[in-house]
Short mmCIF file of C-alpha atoms and ligand atoms in Angstrom, two decimals:
data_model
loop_
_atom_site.label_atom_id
_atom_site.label_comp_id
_atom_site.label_asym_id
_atom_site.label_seq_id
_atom_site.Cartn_x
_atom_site.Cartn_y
_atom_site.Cartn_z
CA UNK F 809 -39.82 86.05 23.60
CA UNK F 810 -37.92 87.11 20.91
CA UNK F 811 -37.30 85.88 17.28
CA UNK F 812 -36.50 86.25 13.86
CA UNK F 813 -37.81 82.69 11.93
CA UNK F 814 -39.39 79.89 12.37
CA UNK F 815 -40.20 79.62 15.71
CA UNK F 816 -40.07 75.92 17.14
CA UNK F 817 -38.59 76.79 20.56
CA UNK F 818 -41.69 79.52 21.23
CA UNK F 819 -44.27 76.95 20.14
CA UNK F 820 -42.58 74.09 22.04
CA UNK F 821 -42.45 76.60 24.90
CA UNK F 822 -46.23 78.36 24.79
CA UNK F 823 -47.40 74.58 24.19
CA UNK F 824 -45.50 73.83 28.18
CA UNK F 825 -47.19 77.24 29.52
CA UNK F 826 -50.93 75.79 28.62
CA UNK F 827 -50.07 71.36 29.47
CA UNK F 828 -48.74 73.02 33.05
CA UNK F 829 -44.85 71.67 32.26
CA UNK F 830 -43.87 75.91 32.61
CA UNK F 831 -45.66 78.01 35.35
CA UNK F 832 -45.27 81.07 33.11
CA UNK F 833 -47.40 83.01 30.44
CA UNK F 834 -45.39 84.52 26.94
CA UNK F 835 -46.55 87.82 27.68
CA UNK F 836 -45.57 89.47 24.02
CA UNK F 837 -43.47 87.80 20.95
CA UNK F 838 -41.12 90.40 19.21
CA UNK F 839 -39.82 89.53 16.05
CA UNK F 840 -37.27 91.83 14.00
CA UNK F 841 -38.47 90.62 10.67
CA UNK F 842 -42.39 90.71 9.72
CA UNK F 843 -42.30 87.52 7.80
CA UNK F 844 -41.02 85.12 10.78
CA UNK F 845 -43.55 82.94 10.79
CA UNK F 846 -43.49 82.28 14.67
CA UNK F 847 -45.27 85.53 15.18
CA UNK F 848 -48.28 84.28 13.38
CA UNK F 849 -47.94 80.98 15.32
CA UNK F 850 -48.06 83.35 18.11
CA UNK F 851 -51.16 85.10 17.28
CA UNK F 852 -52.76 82.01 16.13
CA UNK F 853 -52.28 80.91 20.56
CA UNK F 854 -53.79 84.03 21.26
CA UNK F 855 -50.61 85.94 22.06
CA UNK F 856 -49.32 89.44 21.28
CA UNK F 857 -46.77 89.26 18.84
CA UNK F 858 -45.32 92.36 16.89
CA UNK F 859 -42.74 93.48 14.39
CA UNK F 860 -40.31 95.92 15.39
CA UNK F 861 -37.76 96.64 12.31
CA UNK F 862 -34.61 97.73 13.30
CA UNK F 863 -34.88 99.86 9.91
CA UNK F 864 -36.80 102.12 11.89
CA UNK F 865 -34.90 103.16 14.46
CA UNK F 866 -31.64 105.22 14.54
CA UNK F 867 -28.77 102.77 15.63
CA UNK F 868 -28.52 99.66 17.47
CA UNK F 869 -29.03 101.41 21.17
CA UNK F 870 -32.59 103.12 19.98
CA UNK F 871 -33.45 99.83 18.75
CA UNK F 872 -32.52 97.44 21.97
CA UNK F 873 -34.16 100.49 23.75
CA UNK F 874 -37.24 100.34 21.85
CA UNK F 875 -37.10 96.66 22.84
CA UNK F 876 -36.60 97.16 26.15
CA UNK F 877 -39.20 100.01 26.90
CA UNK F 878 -41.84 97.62 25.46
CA UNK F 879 -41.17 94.32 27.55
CA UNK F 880 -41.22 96.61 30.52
CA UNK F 881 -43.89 97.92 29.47
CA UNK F 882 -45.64 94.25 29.24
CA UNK F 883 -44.26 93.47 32.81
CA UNK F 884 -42.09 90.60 31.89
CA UNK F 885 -39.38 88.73 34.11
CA UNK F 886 -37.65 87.28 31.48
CA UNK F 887 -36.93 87.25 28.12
CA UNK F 888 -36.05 84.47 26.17
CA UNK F 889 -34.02 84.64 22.63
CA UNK F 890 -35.37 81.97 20.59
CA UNK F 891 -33.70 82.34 17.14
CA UNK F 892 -33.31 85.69 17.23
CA UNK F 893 -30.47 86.74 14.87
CA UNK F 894 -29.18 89.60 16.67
CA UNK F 895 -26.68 90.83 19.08
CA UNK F 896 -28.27 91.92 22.29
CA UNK F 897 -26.79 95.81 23.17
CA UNK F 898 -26.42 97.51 26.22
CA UNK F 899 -29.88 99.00 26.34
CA UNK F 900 -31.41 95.40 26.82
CA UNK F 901 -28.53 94.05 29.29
CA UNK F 902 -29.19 96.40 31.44
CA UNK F 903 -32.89 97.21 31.59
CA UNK F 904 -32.52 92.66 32.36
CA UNK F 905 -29.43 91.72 33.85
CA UNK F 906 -29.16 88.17 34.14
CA UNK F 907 -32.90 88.18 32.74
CA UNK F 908 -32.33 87.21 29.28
CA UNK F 909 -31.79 83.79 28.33
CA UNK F 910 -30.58 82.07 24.72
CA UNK F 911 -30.83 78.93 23.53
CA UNK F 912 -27.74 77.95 21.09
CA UNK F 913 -28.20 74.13 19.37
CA UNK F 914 -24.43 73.22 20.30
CA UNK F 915 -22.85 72.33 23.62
CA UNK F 916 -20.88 75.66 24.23
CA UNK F 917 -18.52 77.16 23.91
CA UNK F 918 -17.97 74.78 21.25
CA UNK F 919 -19.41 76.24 17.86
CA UNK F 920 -20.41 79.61 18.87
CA UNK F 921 -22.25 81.49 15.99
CA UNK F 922 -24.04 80.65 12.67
CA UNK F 923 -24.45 76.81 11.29
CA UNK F 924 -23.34 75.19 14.73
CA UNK F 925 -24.60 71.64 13.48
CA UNK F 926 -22.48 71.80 10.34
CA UNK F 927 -19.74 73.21 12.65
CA UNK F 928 -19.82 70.49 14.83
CA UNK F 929 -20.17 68.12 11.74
CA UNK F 930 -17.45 69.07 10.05
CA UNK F 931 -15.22 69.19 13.23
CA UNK F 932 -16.00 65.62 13.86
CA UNK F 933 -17.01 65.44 16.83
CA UNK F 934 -18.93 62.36 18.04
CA UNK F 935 -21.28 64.39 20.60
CA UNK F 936 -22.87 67.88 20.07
CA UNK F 937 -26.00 68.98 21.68
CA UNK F 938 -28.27 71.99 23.18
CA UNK F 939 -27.35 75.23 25.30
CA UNK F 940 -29.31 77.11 27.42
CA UNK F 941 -27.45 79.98 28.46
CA UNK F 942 -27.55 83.24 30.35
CA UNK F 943 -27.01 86.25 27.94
CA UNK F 944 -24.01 89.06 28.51
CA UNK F 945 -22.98 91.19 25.62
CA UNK F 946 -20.70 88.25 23.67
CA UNK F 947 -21.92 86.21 21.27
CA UNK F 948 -23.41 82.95 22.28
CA UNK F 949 -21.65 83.24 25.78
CA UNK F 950 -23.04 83.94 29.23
CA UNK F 951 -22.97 81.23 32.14
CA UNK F 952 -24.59 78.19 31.40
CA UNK F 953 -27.89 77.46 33.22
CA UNK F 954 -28.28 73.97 31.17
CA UNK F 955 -27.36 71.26 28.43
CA UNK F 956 -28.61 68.26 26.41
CA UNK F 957 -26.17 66.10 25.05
CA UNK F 958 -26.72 64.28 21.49
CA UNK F 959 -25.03 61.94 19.55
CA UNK F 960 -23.38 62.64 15.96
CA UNK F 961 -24.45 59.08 14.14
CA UNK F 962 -22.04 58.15 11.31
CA UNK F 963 -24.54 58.81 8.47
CA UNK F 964 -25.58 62.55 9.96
CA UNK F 965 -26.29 65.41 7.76
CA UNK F 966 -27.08 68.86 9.03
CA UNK F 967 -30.47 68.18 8.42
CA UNK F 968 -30.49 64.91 10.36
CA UNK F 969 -28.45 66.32 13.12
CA UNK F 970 -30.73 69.56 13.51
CA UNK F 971 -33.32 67.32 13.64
CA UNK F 972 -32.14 65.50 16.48
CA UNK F 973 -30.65 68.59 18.34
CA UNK F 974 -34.21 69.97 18.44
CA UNK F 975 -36.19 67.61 19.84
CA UNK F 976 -33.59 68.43 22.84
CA UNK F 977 -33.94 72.12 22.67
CA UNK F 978 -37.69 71.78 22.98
CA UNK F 979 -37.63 69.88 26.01
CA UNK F 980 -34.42 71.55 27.28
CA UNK F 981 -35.73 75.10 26.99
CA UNK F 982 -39.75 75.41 29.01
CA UNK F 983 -37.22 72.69 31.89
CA UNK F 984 -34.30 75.84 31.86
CA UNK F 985 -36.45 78.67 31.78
CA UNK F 986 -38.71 77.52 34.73
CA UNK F 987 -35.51 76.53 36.81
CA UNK F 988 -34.54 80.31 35.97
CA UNK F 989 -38.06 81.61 37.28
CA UNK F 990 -37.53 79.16 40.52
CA UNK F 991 -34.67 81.35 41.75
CA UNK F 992 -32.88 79.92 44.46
CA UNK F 993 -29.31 80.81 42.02
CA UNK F 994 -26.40 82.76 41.97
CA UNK F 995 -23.68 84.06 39.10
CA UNK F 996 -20.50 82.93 40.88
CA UNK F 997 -17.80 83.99 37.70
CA UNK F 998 -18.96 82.24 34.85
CA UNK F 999 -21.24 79.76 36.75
CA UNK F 1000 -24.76 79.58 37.24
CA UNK F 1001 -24.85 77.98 40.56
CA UNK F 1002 -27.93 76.29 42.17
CA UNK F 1003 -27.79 77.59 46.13
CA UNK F 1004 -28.95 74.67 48.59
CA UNK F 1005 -32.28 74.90 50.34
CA UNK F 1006 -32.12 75.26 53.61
CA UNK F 1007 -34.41 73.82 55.55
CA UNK F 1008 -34.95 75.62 58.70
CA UNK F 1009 -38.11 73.26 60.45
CA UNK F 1010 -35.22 72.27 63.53
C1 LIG Z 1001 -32.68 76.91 17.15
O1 LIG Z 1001 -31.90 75.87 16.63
C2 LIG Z 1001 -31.95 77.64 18.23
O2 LIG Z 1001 -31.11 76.81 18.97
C3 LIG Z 1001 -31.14 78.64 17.45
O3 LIG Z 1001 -31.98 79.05 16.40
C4 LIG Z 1001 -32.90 78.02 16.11
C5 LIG Z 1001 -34.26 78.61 16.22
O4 LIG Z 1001 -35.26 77.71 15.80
N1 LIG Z 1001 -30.71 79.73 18.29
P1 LIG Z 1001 -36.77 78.05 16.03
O5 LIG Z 1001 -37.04 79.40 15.37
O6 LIG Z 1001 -37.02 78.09 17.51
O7 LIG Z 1001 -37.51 76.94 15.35
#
């Protein structure tokens, strides 16, 4: 997992590994600043969790690169942006095509980018909610694998609406990522498309 702050979405998600809700294991939490305090939440479960400053590294590619060579390294399937504040680069796209996964607290593509729940409040609009999407080399784009709606009440603030919008992207996340793991999908254009099962018992 990667991230830059808090760290919510990792807790809400290591807390599904260990109740059985996700059939995974966080194998290592990379944060680009030291202070985010989800890598000590990490450490605190047990769970690798390192710094890796983009100061120290040469340009953008070394750093994704760096990135990269280290989940490989770990042996992970997937990895999942949780608040991480940067722009994934080539380096990471391709060392995990269609392997990274973002979560984005508006129902895209509406209010891509930074502040999506005052975005969405000061649009107006009467329903906003949680993305879990598929991550290409745009920001806050990528084919959607799911979505939570939620309502904008009439006395909302940011706070108020963030609040709400969480509580969705804790349960919305661990329920994406383990359809992800599942398999059983395709990429058809910009859709993430559930194949049918076949059952082949006649
Ligand atoms: C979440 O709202 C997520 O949707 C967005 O950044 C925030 C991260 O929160 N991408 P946290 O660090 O998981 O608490």
């Amino acid at each position: 997992m990667l991230i830059s702050g808090r760290g919510s979405n990792l807790h809400a998600i290591i807390d599904a590994t260990r109740d059985g809700a996700l059939d995974a294991d966080v194998a290592i939490v990379i944060a680009n600043r030291a202070e985010a305090p989800g890598l000590q939440h990490a450490r605190d479960a047990g769970i690798e969790a390192v710094c890796l400053s983009p100061r120290a590294y040469a340009d953008r590619n070394a750093y994704d690169a760096a990135i990269a060579d280290l989940l490989r390294a770990r042996g992970v399937a997937l990895v999942c942006l949780a608040g991480f504040m940067r722009l994934i680069g080539r380096p990471l796209l391709d060392a995990f095509p269609n392997r990274i996964l973002n979560i984005h607290p508006s129902l895209l593509p509406a209010f891509p980018g930074l502040d999506a729940q005052r975005q969405a409040l000061a649009h107006g609009v009467r329903v906003t909610g949680a993305t879990v999407h598929l991550v290409d080399g745009d920001l806050d784009a990528g084919p959607i694998v799911s979505q939570s709606a939620v309502p904008v009440l009439d006395d909302d603030t940011v706070e108020t609406l963030s609040a709400r919008i969480l509580i969705e992207e804790h349960r919305l996340y661990p329920a994406a990522i383990q359809r992800v793991l599942d398999g059983g999908w395709i990429v058809r254009g910009r859709r993430f498309v559930q194949m049918k099962t076949v059952d082949t018992r006649e």
